[in-house]
Amino acid sequence: MTIKRPLDGMLVLDLGQIYNGPYCGLQLGFMGARVLKIEPPEGDVVRRRKREVEPWPLVMLNSNKESVVLDLKQPRGREIFLELVTKADVLIENFAAGVMDRLGIGWDVLSKLNPRLVYGGSSGFGLDGPYRDLPAMDVTVQAMSGITNATGDADGPPTKAGAAVCDFLAGIHLCAGILGALVQRERTGKGQRVEVAMHEAAVTSLASAMGAVMDGDTNVPDRTGNRHPALAMAPYNTYACADGYVAIFTAAERHWHSMCRMLGRPELLEDPGLSSTVGRAKRMTEVDDIVSAWTLSRSKAEVLKLLNEAHVPCAPVKTAREVATDPHLEARGFWVDTNHPRRGKTRVPISAIRLHTGGKSEIRSPAPTLGQHTDSVLGELLALKADELTRLRTDGVTRPVTEKKA
């Protein structure tokens, strides 16, 4: 076969639920793998949020996948799954630690069945340790990892991040681990188990806040609002304009020099206490007041135009609605229109991973409806005949809950 993309010809069994596992499977699909989304009869948890039509997050995370319904709690469902494993290159799951073992389809079983299998699993806190069996969702992992405590104003309560950061950080870590394992398999001929804990993936994102702790700083509050997490830079904040907010920070001395000249305050350059990053950080409130006085009397557009001309890092604070129509994302081809079988025309993103010589990221097929490909996949890969496929549905092994009993 002709290889256009890195993973063309590879088969992935994606047992992922919600965001973490499915995001990993999405990336592998963009890289060319054939991804079978193995779902229980009731479907992915996200799919159940709306019965009348698939919710957008599910459609976004499952492009280029085929949906196969299998009840893994039934013996025949497990048998079929094990047959699929013999043909697979990769398996993805993000169940709680121990669930796959209790179903009789854990790593120990699957690796003997298919020694070349790359088994990628992501749980909340990993396969061992005192937190192993704690229930884990993005919000609880944010709390345990320190993200919630680091988010919000210094005089306000801990606040979870608005984005599902732990799910997506873990998903992309899992993808990276699987790709590394596939490279090693090419060299050794053997698959392996890849483990990612959401908790650990999230902790690494607290580099600045953890840096203050590791460096022994004692004057940094747990939460710093929109200021630098370690209170090490100024200006570094969101500033009110006449019609909204902008984010501004000076990452280098040249940025501060440009800002002073743009503000019409050249005398600030002569102040020895403001001549360094450390000095400005010590007078953070004063610096913020100077910048705020200037931004508040101007529109966002004017502030951004002047700052960009001065080469000072800045950005508008955008709403989700504004991001959905962002002209840069449009120009980059990030949003793609798909024709979903139930939602109709639906916009979804392509992969943020752009492989310039490894095949273009594209939506080859929209996210599937529940069990849309069960019969075709089992017929093709396992050579099951029509009467057997009918019996499986009648017995509830492959019948979605949305489908009437045969």
mmCIF file with all atom_site columns, C-alpha atoms in Angstrom, residues 184-368:
data_model
loop_
_atom_site.group_PDB
_atom_site.id
_atom_site.type_symbol
_atom_site.label_atom_id
_atom_site.label_alt_id
_atom_site.label_comp_id
_atom_site.label_asym_id
_atom_site.label_entity_id
_atom_site.label_seq_id
_atom_site.pdbx_PDB_ins_code
_atom_site.Cartn_x
_atom_site.Cartn_y
_atom_site.Cartn_z
_atom_site.occupancy
_atom_site.B_iso_or_equiv
_atom_site.pdbx_formal_charge
_atom_site.auth_seq_id
_atom_site.auth_comp_id
_atom_site.auth_asym_id
_atom_site.auth_atom_id
_atom_site.pdbx_PDB_model_num
ATOM 1   C CA . GLN A 1 184 ? 10.410  1.154  19.452 1.00 0.00 ? 184 GLN A CA 1
ATOM 2   C CA . ARG A 1 185 ? 8.252   -1.648 18.063 1.00 0.00 ? 185 ARG A CA 1
ATOM 3   C CA . GLU A 1 186 ? 9.723   -1.017 14.631 1.00 0.00 ? 186 GLU A CA 1
ATOM 4   C CA . ARG A 1 187 ? 13.162  -1.617 16.174 1.00 0.00 ? 187 ARG A CA 1
ATOM 5   C CA . THR A 1 188 ? 12.366  -4.554 18.474 1.00 0.00 ? 188 THR A CA 1
ATOM 6   C CA . GLY A 1 189 ? 9.235   -6.129 17.015 1.00 0.00 ? 189 GLY A CA 1
ATOM 7   C CA . LYS A 1 190 ? 7.537   -5.964 20.408 1.00 0.00 ? 190 LYS A CA 1
ATOM 8   C CA . GLY A 1 191 ? 4.713   -3.817 21.692 1.00 0.00 ? 191 GLY A CA 1
ATOM 9   C CA . GLN A 1 192 ? 4.510   -2.415 25.189 1.00 0.00 ? 192 GLN A CA 1
ATOM 10  C CA . ARG A 1 193 ? 2.270   -0.747 27.734 1.00 0.00 ? 193 ARG A CA 1
ATOM 11  C CA . VAL A 1 194 ? 2.144   3.056  27.836 1.00 0.00 ? 194 VAL A CA 1
ATOM 12  C CA . GLU A 1 195 ? 0.821   4.638  31.034 1.00 0.00 ? 195 GLU A CA 1
ATOM 13  C CA . VAL A 1 196 ? -0.156  8.284  31.541 1.00 0.00 ? 196 VAL A CA 1
ATOM 14  C CA . ALA A 1 197 ? -1.592  9.665  34.779 1.00 0.00 ? 197 ALA A CA 1
ATOM 15  C CA . MET A 1 198 ? -3.718  12.780 34.307 1.00 0.00 ? 198 MET A CA 1
ATOM 16  C CA . HIS A 1 199 ? -2.429  13.994 37.664 1.00 0.00 ? 199 HIS A CA 1
ATOM 17  C CA . GLU A 1 200 ? 1.205   13.952 36.586 1.00 0.00 ? 200 GLU A CA 1
ATOM 18  C CA . ALA A 1 201 ? 0.516   15.462 33.175 1.00 0.00 ? 201 ALA A CA 1
ATOM 19  C CA . ALA A 1 202 ? -1.276  18.352 34.892 1.00 0.00 ? 202 ALA A CA 1
ATOM 20  C CA . VAL A 1 203 ? 1.381   19.058 37.538 1.00 0.00 ? 203 VAL A CA 1
ATOM 21  C CA . THR A 1 204 ? 3.970   19.825 34.875 1.00 0.00 ? 204 THR A CA 1
ATOM 22  C CA . SER A 1 205 ? 1.826   22.702 33.597 1.00 0.00 ? 205 SER A CA 1
ATOM 23  C CA . LEU A 1 206 ? 2.339   24.547 36.898 1.00 0.00 ? 206 LEU A CA 1
ATOM 24  C CA . ALA A 1 207 ? 5.937   25.365 35.996 1.00 0.00 ? 207 ALA A CA 1
ATOM 25  C CA . SER A 1 208 ? 5.843   28.990 37.166 1.00 0.00 ? 208 SER A CA 1
ATOM 26  C CA . ALA A 1 209 ? 3.893   28.409 40.395 1.00 0.00 ? 209 ALA A CA 1
ATOM 27  C CA . MET A 1 210 ? 5.950   25.327 41.256 1.00 0.00 ? 210 MET A CA 1
ATOM 28  C CA . GLY A 1 211 ? 9.056   27.300 40.382 1.00 0.00 ? 211 GLY A CA 1
ATOM 29  C CA . ALA A 1 212 ? 8.256   29.772 43.156 1.00 0.00 ? 212 ALA A CA 1
ATOM 30  C CA . VAL A 1 213 ? 7.931   26.880 45.603 1.00 0.00 ? 213 VAL A CA 1
ATOM 31  C CA . MET A 1 214 ? 11.077  25.095 44.458 1.00 0.00 ? 214 MET A CA 1
ATOM 32  C CA . ASP A 1 215 ? 13.068  28.332 44.509 1.00 0.00 ? 215 ASP A CA 1
ATOM 33  C CA . GLY A 1 216 ? 12.039  28.964 48.098 1.00 0.00 ? 216 GLY A CA 1
ATOM 34  C CA . ASP A 1 217 ? 10.040  32.139 47.457 1.00 0.00 ? 217 ASP A CA 1
ATOM 35  C CA . THR A 1 218 ? 7.894   32.896 50.514 1.00 0.00 ? 218 THR A CA 1
ATOM 36  C CA . ASN A 1 219 ? 6.145   36.076 49.375 1.00 0.00 ? 219 ASN A CA 1
ATOM 37  C CA . VAL A 1 220 ? 4.097   34.607 46.521 1.00 0.00 ? 220 VAL A CA 1
ATOM 38  C CA . PRO A 1 221 ? 0.398   33.974 47.266 1.00 0.00 ? 221 PRO A CA 1
ATOM 39  C CA . ASP A 1 222 ? -1.277  30.782 46.134 1.00 0.00 ? 222 ASP A CA 1
ATOM 40  C CA . ARG A 1 223 ? -3.293  32.675 43.545 1.00 0.00 ? 223 ARG A CA 1
ATOM 41  C CA . THR A 1 224 ? -2.124  35.694 41.586 1.00 0.00 ? 224 THR A CA 1
ATOM 42  C CA . GLY A 1 225 ? -5.112  36.383 39.348 1.00 0.00 ? 225 GLY A CA 1
ATOM 43  C CA . ASN A 1 226 ? -3.909  37.372 35.894 1.00 0.00 ? 226 ASN A CA 1
ATOM 44  C CA . ARG A 1 227 ? -0.468  38.312 37.129 1.00 0.00 ? 227 ARG A CA 1
ATOM 45  C CA . HIS A 1 228 ? 2.559   36.078 36.655 1.00 0.00 ? 228 HIS A CA 1
ATOM 46  C CA . PRO A 1 229 ? 2.113   32.921 38.804 1.00 0.00 ? 229 PRO A CA 1
ATOM 47  C CA . ALA A 1 230 ? 5.443   33.563 40.555 1.00 0.00 ? 230 ALA A CA 1
ATOM 48  C CA . LEU A 1 231 ? 4.987   37.370 40.550 1.00 0.00 ? 231 LEU A CA 1
ATOM 49  C CA . ALA A 1 232 ? 8.258   37.527 38.614 1.00 0.00 ? 232 ALA A CA 1
ATOM 50  C CA . MET A 1 233 ? 7.288   39.836 35.734 1.00 0.00 ? 233 MET A CA 1
ATOM 51  C CA . ALA A 1 234 ? 5.636   43.203 35.254 1.00 0.00 ? 234 ALA A CA 1
ATOM 52  C CA . PRO A 1 235 ? 3.807   44.261 33.228 1.00 0.00 ? 235 PRO A CA 1
ATOM 53  C CA . TYR A 1 236 ? 2.167   40.823 33.098 1.00 0.00 ? 236 TYR A CA 1
ATOM 54  C CA . ASN A 1 237 ? -1.597  41.069 33.450 1.00 0.00 ? 237 ASN A CA 1
ATOM 55  C CA . THR A 1 238 ? -4.918  41.649 31.743 1.00 0.00 ? 238 THR A CA 1
ATOM 56  C CA . TYR A 1 239 ? -5.782  45.326 31.496 1.00 0.00 ? 239 TYR A CA 1
ATOM 57  C CA . ALA A 1 240 ? -9.166  46.981 31.022 1.00 0.00 ? 240 ALA A CA 1
ATOM 58  C CA . CYS A 1 241 ? -9.748  49.004 27.873 1.00 0.00 ? 241 CYS A CA 1
ATOM 59  C CA . ALA A 1 242 ? -12.721 51.178 26.996 1.00 0.00 ? 242 ALA A CA 1
ATOM 60  C CA . ASP A 1 243 ? -14.463 48.188 25.374 1.00 0.00 ? 243 ASP A CA 1
ATOM 61  C CA . GLY A 1 244 ? -12.958 45.046 26.864 1.00 0.00 ? 244 GLY A CA 1
ATOM 62  C CA . TYR A 1 245 ? -9.647  43.601 28.022 1.00 0.00 ? 245 TYR A CA 1
ATOM 63  C CA . VAL A 1 246 ? -6.191  42.943 26.636 1.00 0.00 ? 246 VAL A CA 1
ATOM 64  C CA . ALA A 1 247 ? -3.350  40.779 27.921 1.00 0.00 ? 247 ALA A CA 1
ATOM 65  C CA . ILE A 1 248 ? 0.090   42.419 28.009 1.00 0.00 ? 248 ILE A CA 1
ATOM 66  C CA . PHE A 1 249 ? 3.475   41.299 29.230 1.00 0.00 ? 249 PHE A CA 1
ATOM 67  C CA . THR A 1 250 ? 7.093   42.297 28.745 1.00 0.00 ? 250 THR A CA 1
ATOM 68  C CA . ALA A 1 251 ? 9.254   39.228 28.281 1.00 0.00 ? 251 ALA A CA 1
ATOM 69  C CA . ALA A 1 252 ? 12.467  41.147 27.606 1.00 0.00 ? 252 ALA A CA 1
ATOM 70  C CA . GLU A 1 253 ? 13.980  44.541 28.448 1.00 0.00 ? 253 GLU A CA 1
ATOM 71  C CA . ARG A 1 254 ? 13.424  45.738 24.892 1.00 0.00 ? 254 ARG A CA 1
ATOM 72  C CA . HIS A 1 255 ? 9.692   45.247 25.396 1.00 0.00 ? 255 HIS A CA 1
ATOM 73  C CA . TRP A 1 256 ? 9.738   47.496 28.464 1.00 0.00 ? 256 TRP A CA 1
ATOM 74  C CA . HIS A 1 257 ? 11.748  50.140 26.627 1.00 0.00 ? 257 HIS A CA 1
ATOM 75  C CA . SER A 1 258 ? 9.299   50.115 23.714 1.00 0.00 ? 258 SER A CA 1
ATOM 76  C CA . MET A 1 259 ? 6.337   50.357 26.084 1.00 0.00 ? 259 MET A CA 1
ATOM 77  C CA . CYS A 1 260 ? 7.768   53.343 27.963 1.00 0.00 ? 260 CYS A CA 1
ATOM 78  C CA . ARG A 1 261 ? 8.328   55.228 24.720 1.00 0.00 ? 261 ARG A CA 1
ATOM 79  C CA . MET A 1 262 ? 4.837   54.327 23.468 1.00 0.00 ? 262 MET A CA 1
ATOM 80  C CA . LEU A 1 263 ? 3.287   55.463 26.761 1.00 0.00 ? 263 LEU A CA 1
ATOM 81  C CA . GLY A 1 264 ? 5.040   58.800 26.372 1.00 0.00 ? 264 GLY A CA 1
ATOM 82  C CA . ARG A 1 265 ? 6.851   58.122 29.655 1.00 0.00 ? 265 ARG A CA 1
ATOM 83  C CA . PRO A 1 266 ? 10.580  58.131 28.745 1.00 0.00 ? 266 PRO A CA 1
ATOM 84  C CA . GLU A 1 267 ? 11.410  59.152 32.318 1.00 0.00 ? 267 GLU A CA 1
ATOM 85  C CA . LEU A 1 268 ? 10.508  55.627 33.436 1.00 0.00 ? 268 LEU A CA 1
ATOM 86  C CA . LEU A 1 269 ? 13.613  54.413 31.628 1.00 0.00 ? 269 LEU A CA 1
ATOM 87  C CA . GLU A 1 270 ? 15.735  56.560 33.924 1.00 0.00 ? 270 GLU A CA 1
ATOM 88  C CA . ASP A 1 271 ? 14.263  55.004 37.079 1.00 0.00 ? 271 ASP A CA 1
ATOM 89  C CA . PRO A 1 272 ? 16.878  52.474 38.287 1.00 0.00 ? 272 PRO A CA 1
ATOM 90  C CA . GLY A 1 273 ? 14.218  50.595 40.243 1.00 0.00 ? 273 GLY A CA 1
ATOM 91  C CA . LEU A 1 274 ? 12.353  49.822 37.014 1.00 0.00 ? 274 LEU A CA 1
ATOM 92  C CA . SER A 1 275 ? 15.344  49.024 34.850 1.00 0.00 ? 275 SER A CA 1
ATOM 93  C CA . SER A 1 276 ? 15.207  45.255 35.382 1.00 0.00 ? 276 SER A CA 1
ATOM 94  C CA . THR A 1 277 ? 12.632  42.472 35.450 1.00 0.00 ? 277 THR A CA 1
ATOM 95  C CA . VAL A 1 278 ? 13.315  41.895 39.142 1.00 0.00 ? 278 VAL A CA 1
ATOM 96  C CA . GLY A 1 279 ? 12.936  45.591 39.951 1.00 0.00 ? 279 GLY A CA 1
ATOM 97  C CA . ARG A 1 280 ? 9.643   45.944 38.091 1.00 0.00 ? 280 ARG A CA 1
ATOM 98  C CA . ALA A 1 281 ? 8.299   42.819 39.776 1.00 0.00 ? 281 ALA A CA 1
ATOM 99  C CA . LYS A 1 282 ? 8.950   44.439 43.163 1.00 0.00 ? 282 LYS A CA 1
ATOM 100 C CA . ARG A 1 283 ? 6.883   47.473 42.095 1.00 0.00 ? 283 ARG A CA 1
ATOM 101 C CA . MET A 1 284 ? 4.207   45.453 40.293 1.00 0.00 ? 284 MET A CA 1
ATOM 102 C CA . THR A 1 285 ? 1.194   47.450 41.492 1.00 0.00 ? 285 THR A CA 1
ATOM 103 C CA . GLU A 1 286 ? 2.785   50.724 40.420 1.00 0.00 ? 286 GLU A CA 1
ATOM 104 C CA . VAL A 1 287 ? 3.636   49.327 36.993 1.00 0.00 ? 287 VAL A CA 1
ATOM 105 C CA . ASP A 1 288 ? 0.120   47.908 36.559 1.00 0.00 ? 288 ASP A CA 1
ATOM 106 C CA . ASP A 1 289 ? -1.405  51.274 37.481 1.00 0.00 ? 289 ASP A CA 1
ATOM 107 C CA . ILE A 1 290 ? 0.735   53.027 34.855 1.00 0.00 ? 290 ILE A CA 1
ATOM 108 C CA . VAL A 1 291 ? -0.297  50.587 32.134 1.00 0.00 ? 291 VAL A CA 1
ATOM 109 C CA . SER A 1 292 ? -3.965  50.539 33.195 1.00 0.00 ? 292 SER A CA 1
ATOM 110 C CA . ALA A 1 293 ? -4.220  54.326 33.069 1.00 0.00 ? 293 ALA A CA 1
ATOM 111 C CA . TRP A 1 294 ? -3.103  54.196 29.458 1.00 0.00 ? 294 TRP A CA 1
ATOM 112 C CA . THR A 1 295 ? -5.273  51.246 28.282 1.00 0.00 ? 295 THR A CA 1
ATOM 113 C CA . LEU A 1 296 ? -8.468  52.367 29.993 1.00 0.00 ? 296 LEU A CA 1
ATOM 114 C CA . SER A 1 297 ? -8.795  55.470 27.817 1.00 0.00 ? 297 SER A CA 1
ATOM 115 C CA . ARG A 1 298 ? -8.408  53.526 24.564 1.00 0.00 ? 298 ARG A CA 1
ATOM 116 C CA . SER A 1 299 ? -10.258 50.839 22.658 1.00 0.00 ? 299 SER A CA 1
ATOM 117 C CA . LYS A 1 300 ? -8.910  47.313 22.390 1.00 0.00 ? 300 LYS A CA 1
ATOM 118 C CA . ALA A 1 301 ? -8.199  47.826 18.708 1.00 0.00 ? 301 ALA A CA 1
ATOM 119 C CA . GLU A 1 302 ? -6.173  50.972 19.339 1.00 0.00 ? 302 GLU A CA 1
ATOM 120 C CA . VAL A 1 303 ? -4.208  49.408 22.195 1.00 0.00 ? 303 VAL A CA 1
ATOM 121 C CA . LEU A 1 304 ? -3.397  46.307 20.184 1.00 0.00 ? 304 LEU A CA 1
ATOM 122 C CA . LYS A 1 305 ? -2.387  48.313 17.108 1.00 0.00 ? 305 LYS A CA 1
ATOM 123 C CA . LEU A 1 306 ? 0.034   50.480 19.082 1.00 0.00 ? 306 LEU A CA 1
ATOM 124 C CA . LEU A 1 307 ? 1.472   47.590 21.081 1.00 0.00 ? 307 LEU A CA 1
ATOM 125 C CA . ASN A 1 308 ? 2.004   45.443 18.006 1.00 0.00 ? 308 ASN A CA 1
ATOM 126 C CA . GLU A 1 309 ? 3.721   48.338 16.228 1.00 0.00 ? 309 GLU A CA 1
ATOM 127 C CA . ALA A 1 310 ? 5.979   48.641 19.283 1.00 0.00 ? 310 ALA A CA 1
ATOM 128 C CA . HIS A 1 311 ? 6.617   44.846 19.238 1.00 0.00 ? 311 HIS A CA 1
ATOM 129 C CA . VAL A 1 312 ? 5.251   44.402 22.763 1.00 0.00 ? 312 VAL A CA 1
ATOM 130 C CA . PRO A 1 313 ? 3.611   40.965 23.360 1.00 0.00 ? 313 PRO A CA 1
ATOM 131 C CA . CYS A 1 314 ? -0.139  41.476 23.668 1.00 0.00 ? 314 CYS A CA 1
ATOM 132 C CA . ALA A 1 315 ? -3.471  39.912 22.766 1.00 0.00 ? 315 ALA A CA 1
ATOM 133 C CA . PRO A 1 316 ? -7.174  40.639 23.047 1.00 0.00 ? 316 PRO A CA 1
ATOM 134 C CA . VAL A 1 317 ? -9.110  38.658 25.654 1.00 0.00 ? 317 VAL A CA 1
ATOM 135 C CA . LYS A 1 318 ? -11.518 36.756 23.404 1.00 0.00 ? 318 LYS A CA 1
ATOM 136 C CA . THR A 1 319 ? -14.765 34.978 24.158 1.00 0.00 ? 319 THR A CA 1
ATOM 137 C CA . ALA A 1 320 ? -15.461 31.446 22.928 1.00 0.00 ? 320 ALA A CA 1
ATOM 138 C CA . ARG A 1 321 ? -17.854 32.964 20.396 1.00 0.00 ? 321 ARG A CA 1
ATOM 139 C CA . GLU A 1 322 ? -15.077 35.194 19.067 1.00 0.00 ? 322 GLU A CA 1
ATOM 140 C CA . VAL A 1 323 ? -12.655 32.276 18.853 1.00 0.00 ? 323 VAL A CA 1
ATOM 141 C CA . ALA A 1 324 ? -15.206 30.347 16.793 1.00 0.00 ? 324 ALA A CA 1
ATOM 142 C CA . THR A 1 325 ? -14.941 33.040 14.094 1.00 0.00 ? 325 THR A CA 1
ATOM 143 C CA . ASP A 1 326 ? -11.285 33.978 14.587 1.00 0.00 ? 326 ASP A CA 1
ATOM 144 C CA . PRO A 1 327 ? -9.872  35.160 11.218 1.00 0.00 ? 327 PRO A CA 1
ATOM 145 C CA . HIS A 1 328 ? -6.445  33.642 11.866 1.00 0.00 ? 328 HIS A CA 1
ATOM 146 C CA . LEU A 1 329 ? -7.923  30.200 12.512 1.00 0.00 ? 329 LEU A CA 1
ATOM 147 C CA . GLU A 1 330 ? -10.031 30.632 9.389  1.00 0.00 ? 330 GLU A CA 1
ATOM 148 C CA . ALA A 1 331 ? -6.970  31.528 7.321  1.00 0.00 ? 331 ALA A CA 1
ATOM 149 C CA . ARG A 1 332 ? -5.081  28.532 8.691  1.00 0.00 ? 332 ARG A CA 1
ATOM 150 C CA . GLY A 1 333 ? -7.921  26.201 7.739  1.00 0.00 ? 333 GLY A CA 1
ATOM 151 C CA . PHE A 1 334 ? -8.351  25.116 11.356 1.00 0.00 ? 334 PHE A CA 1
ATOM 152 C CA . TRP A 1 335 ? -12.142 24.944 11.156 1.00 0.00 ? 335 TRP A CA 1
ATOM 153 C CA . VAL A 1 336 ? -13.567 22.444 8.689  1.00 0.00 ? 336 VAL A CA 1
ATOM 154 C CA . ASP A 1 337 ? -17.203 21.925 7.754  1.00 0.00 ? 337 ASP A CA 1
ATOM 155 C CA . THR A 1 338 ? -18.404 18.325 7.956  1.00 0.00 ? 338 THR A CA 1
ATOM 156 C CA . ASN A 1 339 ? -21.742 16.799 7.065  1.00 0.00 ? 339 ASN A CA 1
ATOM 157 C CA . HIS A 1 340 ? -22.706 14.832 10.158 1.00 0.00 ? 340 HIS A CA 1
ATOM 158 C CA . PRO A 1 341 ? -25.463 12.228 9.585  1.00 0.00 ? 341 PRO A CA 1
ATOM 159 C CA . ARG A 1 342 ? -27.630 13.645 12.409 1.00 0.00 ? 342 ARG A CA 1
ATOM 160 C CA . ARG A 1 343 ? -26.404 17.181 13.011 1.00 0.00 ? 343 ARG A CA 1
ATOM 161 C CA . GLY A 1 344 ? -26.007 18.125 9.364  1.00 0.00 ? 344 GLY A CA 1
ATOM 162 C CA . LYS A 1 345 ? -23.379 20.755 8.582  1.00 0.00 ? 345 LYS A CA 1
ATOM 163 C CA . THR A 1 346 ? -21.088 20.997 11.605 1.00 0.00 ? 346 THR A CA 1
ATOM 164 C CA . ARG A 1 347 ? -17.785 22.825 12.055 1.00 0.00 ? 347 ARG A CA 1
ATOM 165 C CA . VAL A 1 348 ? -14.969 20.890 13.701 1.00 0.00 ? 348 VAL A CA 1
ATOM 166 C CA . PRO A 1 349 ? -11.230 21.526 14.067 1.00 0.00 ? 349 PRO A CA 1
ATOM 167 C CA . ILE A 1 350 ? -8.445  19.699 12.337 1.00 0.00 ? 350 ILE A CA 1
ATOM 168 C CA . SER A 1 351 ? -5.369  18.593 14.263 1.00 0.00 ? 351 SER A CA 1
ATOM 169 C CA . ALA A 1 352 ? -3.085  21.202 15.797 1.00 0.00 ? 352 ALA A CA 1
ATOM 170 C CA . ILE A 1 353 ? -0.241  18.861 14.807 1.00 0.00 ? 353 ILE A CA 1
ATOM 171 C CA . ARG A 1 354 ? 0.721   19.846 11.256 1.00 0.00 ? 354 ARG A CA 1
ATOM 172 C CA . LEU A 1 355 ? 3.014   17.331 9.556  1.00 0.00 ? 355 LEU A CA 1
ATOM 173 C CA . HIS A 1 356 ? 4.200   19.232 6.515  1.00 0.00 ? 356 HIS A CA 1
ATOM 174 C CA . THR A 1 357 ? 5.590   16.212 4.679  1.00 0.00 ? 357 THR A CA 1
ATOM 175 C CA . GLY A 1 358 ? 3.566   13.504 6.361  1.00 0.00 ? 358 GLY A CA 1
ATOM 176 C CA . GLY A 1 359 ? 0.159   13.967 4.776  1.00 0.00 ? 359 GLY A CA 1
ATOM 177 C CA . LYS A 1 360 ? -2.299  16.786 5.305  1.00 0.00 ? 360 LYS A CA 1
ATOM 178 C CA . SER A 1 361 ? -4.595  16.694 8.349  1.00 0.00 ? 361 SER A CA 1
ATOM 179 C CA . GLU A 1 362 ? -8.098  16.288 7.005  1.00 0.00 ? 362 GLU A CA 1
ATOM 180 C CA . ILE A 1 363 ? -11.555 15.088 7.959  1.00 0.00 ? 363 ILE A CA 1
ATOM 181 C CA . ARG A 1 364 ? -11.933 11.900 5.993  1.00 0.00 ? 364 ARG A CA 1
ATOM 182 C CA . SER A 1 365 ? -15.261 11.106 7.641  1.00 0.00 ? 365 SER A CA 1
ATOM 183 C CA . PRO A 1 366 ? -17.436 12.853 10.246 1.00 0.00 ? 366 PRO A CA 1
ATOM 184 C CA . ALA A 1 367 ? -17.889 11.471 13.755 1.00 0.00 ? 367 ALA A CA 1
ATOM 185 C CA . PRO A 1 368 ? -20.042 8.338  13.608 1.00 0.00 ? 368 PRO A CA 1
#
